[in-house]
Short mmCIF file of C-alpha atoms and ligand atoms in Angstrom, two decimals:
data_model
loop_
_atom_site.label_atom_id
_atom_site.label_comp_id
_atom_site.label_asym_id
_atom_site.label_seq_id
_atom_site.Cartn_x
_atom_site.Cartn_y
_atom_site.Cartn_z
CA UNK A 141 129.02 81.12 -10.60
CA UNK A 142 132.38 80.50 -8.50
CA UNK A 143 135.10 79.19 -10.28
CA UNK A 144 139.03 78.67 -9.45
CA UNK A 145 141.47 80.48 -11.84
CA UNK A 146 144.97 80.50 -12.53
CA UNK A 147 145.81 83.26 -14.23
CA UNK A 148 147.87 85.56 -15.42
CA UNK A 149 151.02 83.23 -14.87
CA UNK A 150 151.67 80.10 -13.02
CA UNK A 151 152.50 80.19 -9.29
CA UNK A 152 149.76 80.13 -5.62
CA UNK A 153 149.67 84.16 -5.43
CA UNK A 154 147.78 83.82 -9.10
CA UNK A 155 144.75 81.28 -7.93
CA UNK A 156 142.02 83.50 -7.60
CA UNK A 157 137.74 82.37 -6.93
CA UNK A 158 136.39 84.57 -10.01
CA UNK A 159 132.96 84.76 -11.13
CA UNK A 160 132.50 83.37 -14.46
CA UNK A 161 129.10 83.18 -16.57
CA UNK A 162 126.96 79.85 -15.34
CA UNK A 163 127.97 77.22 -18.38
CA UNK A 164 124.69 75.62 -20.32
CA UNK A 165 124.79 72.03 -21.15
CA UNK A 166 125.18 71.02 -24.79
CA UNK A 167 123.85 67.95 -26.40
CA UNK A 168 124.98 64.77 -24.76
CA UNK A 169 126.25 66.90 -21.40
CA UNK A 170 124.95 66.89 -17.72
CA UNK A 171 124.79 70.70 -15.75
CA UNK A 172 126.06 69.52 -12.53
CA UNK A 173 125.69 71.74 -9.29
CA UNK A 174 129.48 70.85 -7.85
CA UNK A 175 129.12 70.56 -3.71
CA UNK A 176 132.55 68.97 -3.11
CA UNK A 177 136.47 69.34 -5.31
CA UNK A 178 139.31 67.39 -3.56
CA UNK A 179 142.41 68.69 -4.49
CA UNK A 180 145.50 66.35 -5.62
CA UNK A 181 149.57 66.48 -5.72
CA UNK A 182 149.11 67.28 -9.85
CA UNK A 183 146.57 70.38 -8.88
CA UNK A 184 150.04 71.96 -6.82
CA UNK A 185 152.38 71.14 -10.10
CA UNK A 186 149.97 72.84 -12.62
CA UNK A 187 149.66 75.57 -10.11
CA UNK A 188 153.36 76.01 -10.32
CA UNK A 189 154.16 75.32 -14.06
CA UNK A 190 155.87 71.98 -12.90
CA UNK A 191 153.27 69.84 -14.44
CA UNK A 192 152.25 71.44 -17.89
CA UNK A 193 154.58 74.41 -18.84
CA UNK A 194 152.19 75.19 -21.76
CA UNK A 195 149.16 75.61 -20.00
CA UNK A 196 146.38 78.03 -21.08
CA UNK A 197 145.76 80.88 -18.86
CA UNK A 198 143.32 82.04 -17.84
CA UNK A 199 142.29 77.79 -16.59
CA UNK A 200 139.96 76.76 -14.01
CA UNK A 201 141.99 74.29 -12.58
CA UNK A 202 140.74 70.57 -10.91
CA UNK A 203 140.59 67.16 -11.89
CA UNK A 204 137.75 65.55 -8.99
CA UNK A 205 134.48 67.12 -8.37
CA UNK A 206 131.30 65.54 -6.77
CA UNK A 207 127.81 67.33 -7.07
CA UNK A 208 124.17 66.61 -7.63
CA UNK A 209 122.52 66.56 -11.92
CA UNK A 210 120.72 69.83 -12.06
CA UNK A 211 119.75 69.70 -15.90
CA UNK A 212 120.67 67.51 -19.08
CA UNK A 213 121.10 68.57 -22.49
CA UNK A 214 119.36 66.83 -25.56
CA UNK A 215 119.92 62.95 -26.04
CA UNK A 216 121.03 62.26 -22.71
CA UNK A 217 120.45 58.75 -21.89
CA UNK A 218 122.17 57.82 -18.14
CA UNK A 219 121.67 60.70 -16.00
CA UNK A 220 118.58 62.43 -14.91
CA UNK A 221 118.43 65.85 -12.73
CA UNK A 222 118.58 64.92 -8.71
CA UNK A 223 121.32 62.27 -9.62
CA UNK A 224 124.57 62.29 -7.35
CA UNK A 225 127.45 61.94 -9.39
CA UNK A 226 131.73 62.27 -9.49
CA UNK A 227 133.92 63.10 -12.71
CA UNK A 228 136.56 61.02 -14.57
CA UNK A 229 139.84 61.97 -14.52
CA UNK A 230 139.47 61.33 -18.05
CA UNK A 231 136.21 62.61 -19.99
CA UNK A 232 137.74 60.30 -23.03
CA UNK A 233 138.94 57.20 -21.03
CA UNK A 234 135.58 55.03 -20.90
CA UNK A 235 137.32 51.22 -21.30
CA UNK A 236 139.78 48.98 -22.32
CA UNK A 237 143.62 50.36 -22.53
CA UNK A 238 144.49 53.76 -22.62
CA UNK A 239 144.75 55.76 -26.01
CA UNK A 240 146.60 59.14 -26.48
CA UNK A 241 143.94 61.14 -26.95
CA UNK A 242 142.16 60.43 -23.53
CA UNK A 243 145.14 61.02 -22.41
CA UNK A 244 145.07 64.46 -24.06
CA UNK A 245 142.03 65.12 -22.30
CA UNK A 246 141.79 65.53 -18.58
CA UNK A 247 140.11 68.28 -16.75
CA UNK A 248 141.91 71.39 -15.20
CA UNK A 249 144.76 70.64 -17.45
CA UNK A 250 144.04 70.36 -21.58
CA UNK A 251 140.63 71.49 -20.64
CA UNK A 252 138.90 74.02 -17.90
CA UNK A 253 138.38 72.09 -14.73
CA UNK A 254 135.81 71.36 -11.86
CA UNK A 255 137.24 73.38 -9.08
CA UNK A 256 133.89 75.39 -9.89
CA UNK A 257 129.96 75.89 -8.99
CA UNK A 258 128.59 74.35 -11.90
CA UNK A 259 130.33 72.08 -14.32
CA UNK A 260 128.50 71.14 -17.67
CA UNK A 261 130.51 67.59 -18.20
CA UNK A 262 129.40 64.96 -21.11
CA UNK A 263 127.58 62.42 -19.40
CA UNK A 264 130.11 59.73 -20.47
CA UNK A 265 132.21 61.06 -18.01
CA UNK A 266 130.32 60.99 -14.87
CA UNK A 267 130.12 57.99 -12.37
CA UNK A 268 127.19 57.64 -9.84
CA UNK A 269 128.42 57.54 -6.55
CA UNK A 270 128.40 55.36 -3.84
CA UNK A 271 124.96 55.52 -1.75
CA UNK A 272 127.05 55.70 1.17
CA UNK A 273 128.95 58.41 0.41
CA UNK A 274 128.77 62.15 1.48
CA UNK A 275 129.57 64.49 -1.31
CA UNK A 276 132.85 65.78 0.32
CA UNK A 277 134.10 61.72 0.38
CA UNK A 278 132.80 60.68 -2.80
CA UNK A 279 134.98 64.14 -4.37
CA UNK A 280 138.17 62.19 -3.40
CA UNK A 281 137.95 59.81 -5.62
CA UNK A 282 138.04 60.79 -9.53
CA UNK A 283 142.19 60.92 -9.06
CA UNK A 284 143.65 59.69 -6.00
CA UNK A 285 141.41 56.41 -5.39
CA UNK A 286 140.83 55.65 -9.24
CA UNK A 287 144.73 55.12 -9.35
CA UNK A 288 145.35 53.47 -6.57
CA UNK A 289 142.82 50.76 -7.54
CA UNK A 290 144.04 50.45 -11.64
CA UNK A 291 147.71 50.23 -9.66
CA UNK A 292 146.63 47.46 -7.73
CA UNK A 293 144.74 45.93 -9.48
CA UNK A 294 146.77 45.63 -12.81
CA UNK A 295 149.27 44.46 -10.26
CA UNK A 296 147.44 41.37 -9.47
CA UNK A 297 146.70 42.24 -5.74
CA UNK A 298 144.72 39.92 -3.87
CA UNK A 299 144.67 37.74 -0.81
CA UNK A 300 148.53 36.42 0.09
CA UNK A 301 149.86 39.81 -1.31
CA UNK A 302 152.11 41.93 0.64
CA UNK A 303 151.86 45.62 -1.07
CA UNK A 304 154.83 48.47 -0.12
CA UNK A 305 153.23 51.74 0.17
CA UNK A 306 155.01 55.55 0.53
CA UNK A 307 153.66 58.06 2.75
CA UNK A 308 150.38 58.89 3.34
CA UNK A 309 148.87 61.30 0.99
CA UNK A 310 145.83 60.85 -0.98
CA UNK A 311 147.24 57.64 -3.43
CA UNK A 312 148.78 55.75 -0.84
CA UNK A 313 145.91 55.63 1.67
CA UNK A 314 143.43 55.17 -0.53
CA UNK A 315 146.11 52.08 -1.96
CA UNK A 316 145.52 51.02 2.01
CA UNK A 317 142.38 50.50 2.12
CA UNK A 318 141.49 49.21 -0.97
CA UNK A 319 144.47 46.65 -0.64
CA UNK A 320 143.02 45.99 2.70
CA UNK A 321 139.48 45.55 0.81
CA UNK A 322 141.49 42.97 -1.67
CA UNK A 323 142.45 40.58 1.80
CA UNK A 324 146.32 42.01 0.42
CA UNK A 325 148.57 42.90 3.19
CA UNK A 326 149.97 46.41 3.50
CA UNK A 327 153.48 47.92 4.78
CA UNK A 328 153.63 51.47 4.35
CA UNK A 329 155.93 54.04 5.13
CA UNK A 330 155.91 57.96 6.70
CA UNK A 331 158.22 61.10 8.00
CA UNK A 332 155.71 61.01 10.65
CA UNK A 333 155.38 58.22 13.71
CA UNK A 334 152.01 59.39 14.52
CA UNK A 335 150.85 59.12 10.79
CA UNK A 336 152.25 55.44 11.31
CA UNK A 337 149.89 54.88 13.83
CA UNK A 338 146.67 56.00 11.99
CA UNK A 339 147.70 53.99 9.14
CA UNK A 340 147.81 50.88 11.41
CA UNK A 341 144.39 52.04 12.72
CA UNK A 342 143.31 51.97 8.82
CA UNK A 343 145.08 47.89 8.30
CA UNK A 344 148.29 48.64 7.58
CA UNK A 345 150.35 45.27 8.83
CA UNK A 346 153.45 47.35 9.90
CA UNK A 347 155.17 51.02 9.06
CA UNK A 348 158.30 52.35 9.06
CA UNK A 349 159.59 55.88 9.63
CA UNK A 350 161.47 56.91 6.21
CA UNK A 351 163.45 60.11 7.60
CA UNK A 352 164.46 57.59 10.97
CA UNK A 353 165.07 54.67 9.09
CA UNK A 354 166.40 55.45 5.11
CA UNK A 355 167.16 51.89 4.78
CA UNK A 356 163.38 51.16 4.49
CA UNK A 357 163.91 48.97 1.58
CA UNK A 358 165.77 46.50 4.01
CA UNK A 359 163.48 46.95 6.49
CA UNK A 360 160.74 46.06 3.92
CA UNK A 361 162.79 42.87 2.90
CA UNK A 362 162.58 41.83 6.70
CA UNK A 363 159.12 42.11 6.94
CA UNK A 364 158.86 39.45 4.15
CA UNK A 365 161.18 36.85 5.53
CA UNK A 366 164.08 38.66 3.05
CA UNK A 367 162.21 37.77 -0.05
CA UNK A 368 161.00 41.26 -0.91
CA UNK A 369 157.79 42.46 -1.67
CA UNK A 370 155.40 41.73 -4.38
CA UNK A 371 153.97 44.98 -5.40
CA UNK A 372 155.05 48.42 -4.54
CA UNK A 373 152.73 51.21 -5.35
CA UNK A 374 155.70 53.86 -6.32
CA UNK A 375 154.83 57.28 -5.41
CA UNK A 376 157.89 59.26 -4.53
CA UNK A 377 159.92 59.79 -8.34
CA UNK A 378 163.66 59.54 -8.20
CA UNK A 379 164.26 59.66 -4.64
CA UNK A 380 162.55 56.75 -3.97
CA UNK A 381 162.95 54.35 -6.90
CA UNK A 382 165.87 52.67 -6.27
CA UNK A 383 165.07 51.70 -2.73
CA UNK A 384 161.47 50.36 -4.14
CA UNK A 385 163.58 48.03 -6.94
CA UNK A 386 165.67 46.67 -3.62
CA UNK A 387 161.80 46.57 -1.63
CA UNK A 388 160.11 44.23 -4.48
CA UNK A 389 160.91 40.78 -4.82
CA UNK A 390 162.76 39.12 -8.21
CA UNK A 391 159.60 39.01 -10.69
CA UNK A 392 157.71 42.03 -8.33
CA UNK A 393 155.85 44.72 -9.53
CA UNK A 394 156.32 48.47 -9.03
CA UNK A 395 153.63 50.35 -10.24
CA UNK A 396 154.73 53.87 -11.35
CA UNK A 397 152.70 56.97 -10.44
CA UNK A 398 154.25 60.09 -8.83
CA UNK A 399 157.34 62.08 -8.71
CA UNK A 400 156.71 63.51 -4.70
CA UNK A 401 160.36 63.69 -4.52
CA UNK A 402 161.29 65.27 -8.02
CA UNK A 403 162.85 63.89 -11.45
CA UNK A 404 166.17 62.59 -12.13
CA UNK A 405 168.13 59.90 -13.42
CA UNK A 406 167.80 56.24 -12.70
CA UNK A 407 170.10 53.46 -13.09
CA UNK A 408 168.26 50.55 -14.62
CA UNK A 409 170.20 47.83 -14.53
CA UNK A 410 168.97 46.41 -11.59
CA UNK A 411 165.28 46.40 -12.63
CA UNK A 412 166.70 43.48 -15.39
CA UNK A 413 168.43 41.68 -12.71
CA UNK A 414 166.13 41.06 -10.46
CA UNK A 415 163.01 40.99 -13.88
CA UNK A 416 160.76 43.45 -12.17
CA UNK A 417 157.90 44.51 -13.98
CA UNK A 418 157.42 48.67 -13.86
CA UNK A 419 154.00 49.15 -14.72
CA UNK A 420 153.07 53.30 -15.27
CA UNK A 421 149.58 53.86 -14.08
CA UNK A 422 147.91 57.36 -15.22
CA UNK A 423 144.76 57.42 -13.31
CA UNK A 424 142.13 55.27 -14.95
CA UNK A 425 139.14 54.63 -17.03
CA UNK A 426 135.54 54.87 -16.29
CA UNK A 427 135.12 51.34 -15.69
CA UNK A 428 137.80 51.04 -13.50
CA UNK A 429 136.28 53.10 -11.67
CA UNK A 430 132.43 51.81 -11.29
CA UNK A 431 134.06 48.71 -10.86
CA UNK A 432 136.16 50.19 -7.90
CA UNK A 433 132.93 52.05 -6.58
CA UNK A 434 131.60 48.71 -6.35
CA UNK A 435 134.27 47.24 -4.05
CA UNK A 436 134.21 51.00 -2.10
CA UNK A 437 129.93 50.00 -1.78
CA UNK A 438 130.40 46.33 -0.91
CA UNK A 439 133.10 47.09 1.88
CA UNK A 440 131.70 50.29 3.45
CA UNK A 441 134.76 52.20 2.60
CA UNK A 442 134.81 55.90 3.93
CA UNK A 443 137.55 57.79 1.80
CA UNK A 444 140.06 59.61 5.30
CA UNK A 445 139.45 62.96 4.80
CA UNK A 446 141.86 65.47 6.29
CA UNK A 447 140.65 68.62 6.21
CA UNK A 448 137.69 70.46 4.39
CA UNK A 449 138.15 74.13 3.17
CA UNK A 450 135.29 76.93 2.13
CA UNK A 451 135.33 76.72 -1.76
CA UNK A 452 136.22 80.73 -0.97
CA UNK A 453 139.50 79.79 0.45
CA UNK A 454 140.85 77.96 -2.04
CA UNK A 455 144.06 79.22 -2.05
CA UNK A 456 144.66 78.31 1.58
CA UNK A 457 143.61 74.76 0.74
CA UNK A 458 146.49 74.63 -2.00
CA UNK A 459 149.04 76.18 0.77
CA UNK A 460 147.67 73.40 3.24
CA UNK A 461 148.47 70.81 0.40
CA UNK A 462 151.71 72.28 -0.24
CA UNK A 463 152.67 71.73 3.33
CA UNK A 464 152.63 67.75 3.26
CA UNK A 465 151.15 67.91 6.96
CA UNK A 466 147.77 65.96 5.18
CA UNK A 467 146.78 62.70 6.06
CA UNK A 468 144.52 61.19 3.39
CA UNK A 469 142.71 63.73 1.14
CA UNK A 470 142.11 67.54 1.52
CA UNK A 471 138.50 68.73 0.10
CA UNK A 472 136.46 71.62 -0.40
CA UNK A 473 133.51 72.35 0.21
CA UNK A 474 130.89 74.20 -2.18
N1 NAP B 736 150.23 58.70 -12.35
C1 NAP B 736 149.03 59.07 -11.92
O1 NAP B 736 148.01 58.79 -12.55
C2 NAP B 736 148.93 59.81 -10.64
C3 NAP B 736 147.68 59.96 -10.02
C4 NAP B 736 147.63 60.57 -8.76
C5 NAP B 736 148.80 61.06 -8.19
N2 NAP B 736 149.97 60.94 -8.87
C6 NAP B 736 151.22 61.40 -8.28
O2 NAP B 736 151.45 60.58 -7.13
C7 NAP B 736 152.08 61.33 -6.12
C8 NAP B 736 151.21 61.29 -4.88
O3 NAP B 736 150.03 62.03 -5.11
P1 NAP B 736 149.06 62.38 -3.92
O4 NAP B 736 147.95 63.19 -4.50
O5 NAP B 736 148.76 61.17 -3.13
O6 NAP B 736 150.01 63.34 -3.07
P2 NAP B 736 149.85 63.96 -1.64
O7 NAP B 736 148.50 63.65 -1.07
O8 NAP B 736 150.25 65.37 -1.71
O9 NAP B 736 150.93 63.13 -0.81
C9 NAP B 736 151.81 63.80 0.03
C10 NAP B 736 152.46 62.81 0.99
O10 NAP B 736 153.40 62.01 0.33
C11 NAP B 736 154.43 61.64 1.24
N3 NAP B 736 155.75 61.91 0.67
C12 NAP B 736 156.28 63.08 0.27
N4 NAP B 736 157.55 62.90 -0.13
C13 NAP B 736 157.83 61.59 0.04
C14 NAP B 736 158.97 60.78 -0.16
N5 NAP B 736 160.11 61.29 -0.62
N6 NAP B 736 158.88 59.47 0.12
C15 NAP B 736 157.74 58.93 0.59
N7 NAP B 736 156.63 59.65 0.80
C16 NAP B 736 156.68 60.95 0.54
C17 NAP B 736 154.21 62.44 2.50
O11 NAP B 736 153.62 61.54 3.44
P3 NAP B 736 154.15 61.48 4.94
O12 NAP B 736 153.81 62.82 5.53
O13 NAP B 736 153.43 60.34 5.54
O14 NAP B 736 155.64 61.25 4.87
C18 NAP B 736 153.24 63.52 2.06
O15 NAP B 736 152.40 63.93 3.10
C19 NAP B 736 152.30 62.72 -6.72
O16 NAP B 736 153.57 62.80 -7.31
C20 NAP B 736 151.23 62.82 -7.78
O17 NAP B 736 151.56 63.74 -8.79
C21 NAP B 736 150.05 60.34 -10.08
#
């Protein structure tokens, strides 16, 4: 089989497709035939030795893979060959709060991942996917969609709630629709007017240009009568922290997931003043997600794909990431 490999040292020149010997599945493991990966902001750090510094080489890298069961090792009670599946973020994570050793265990990272042909996976960390679903949609969702929905959710989004969201990469619009799925109202912003306008096509209430406007945490006060926001889904790091603490409204919620604009300090002080709650999200657990799939089902939701790569040109697909010129969710295809 195919399989993505980083190796001999970190950095894009060193992803190769290798063939690697097809993997068997042990007991309580499902041989799935991988037909779609969707590649996420982390995949890029690992890549680059920004995300794990100690990471094993050679590593297939990839956290979200959808594919088809092909075969099921001995005592295998939930999946059955023909079944359409995805992968947790999180073979450990199954309920309940997070624990550090699920956290010690996510794919393409402390173990090999599923940018490959066949994946043997234990069952207990497979989903069934959506019947409505094509393979490439239903692989952007292990990462991107799974924290978008704990972020929101453990927010306490529903109807009446006005949601901040930055740029739009593969968190944020999937934080779009499935705030837009939760009757919540969305502002978002971009570097890019005509990515504004797509988002408003998506529900997005209104948008605001962040390299035009830098004062988007006033314009985000405006657009809630100068009360501030209730939850903002926090993707941008250092650069953008401090204007999302001025965004959210005294008592908010800013849920913490990416760094998009680096490290760096922070001054806290004002997240006491004004008793927001920072909430760090890392992905989610398996429920979370068959719960979200549920919501995804119920609603019709079709995860925005960008663009969709030959599993072959992997590399390019990284380069494409790299580039930020995405809009939702870039895949490949198997
Ligand atoms: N904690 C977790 O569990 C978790 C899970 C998933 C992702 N993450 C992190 O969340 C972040 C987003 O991940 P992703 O996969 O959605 O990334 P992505 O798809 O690569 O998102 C890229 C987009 O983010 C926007 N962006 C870049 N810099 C920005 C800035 N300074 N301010 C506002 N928007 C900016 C741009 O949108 P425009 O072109 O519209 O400006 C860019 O196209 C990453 O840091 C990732 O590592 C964390």
């Amino acid at each position: 089989m195919k399989a993505l490999v980083i190796q001999p040292a970190f950095g894009l020149e060193n992803l190769a497709v290798v063939d690697r010997p097809d993997p068997s599945p042990g007991p309580g493991q499902v041989l799935v035939r991988v037909r779609a990966a969707s590649l996420n902001f982390r995949d890029l750090l690992l890549a680059k030795g920004l995300y794990n510094p100690k990471l094993q080489f050679p590593r297939i890298l990839g956290s979200d893979a959808a594919g088809e069961v092909i075969a099921v090792g001995s005592g295998v009670t939930r999946f059955k060959a023909g079944d359409r599946i995805a992968n947790c973020f999180m073979p450990d994570w199954e309920d309940g709060p997070i624990s550090d050793a699920a956290a010690k265990s996510t794919f393409g990272n402390d173990r090999d991942g599923v940018f490959a042909e066949l994946v043997a996976v234990e069952e207990r960390a497979l989903v069934a996917i959506p019947a409505h679903l094509t393979f490439e949609e239903a692989a952007t969702l292990p990462c991107a969609a799974v924290t978008a929905w704990n972020a929101l959710t453990t927010a306490g989004t529903s109807a009446g709630t006005t949601v901040l969201l930055q740029g739009t990469g593969g968190v944020s619009i999937f934080a779009l629709q499935l705030a837009h799925a939760l009757g919540a109202r969305a502002l978002i912003t971009s570097s890019s007017d005509e990515k504004l306008a797509r988002a408003a096509a998506l529900g997005a209430t209104a948008g605001v240009n962040y390299r035009t406007n830098a004062d988007w945490d006033k314009w985000a006060r405006q657009q809630t009568g100068g009360v501030g926001v209730d939850v903002v889904v926090e993707v941008g790091g250092a650069g953008t922290l401090e204007h999302s603490v001025k965004a959210v409204k005294t008592g908010g919620h800013v849920a913490l997931i990416g760094v998009l604009s680096g490290m760096g300090a922070f001054n806290p002080l004002p997240i006491l003043m004004k008793a927001v709650r920072l909430q760090g999200v890392f992905v989610g657990s398996r429920a979370m997600f068959e719960q979200m799939n549920r919501v995804i089902a119920e609603k019709q939701i079709r995860p925005v794909i960008d663009r969709v790569f030959p599993f072959t040109e992997a590399p390019a697909a990284f380069r494409y990431l790299e580039s930020g010129s995405h809009f939702g969710k870039i895949v490949m295809s198997m």
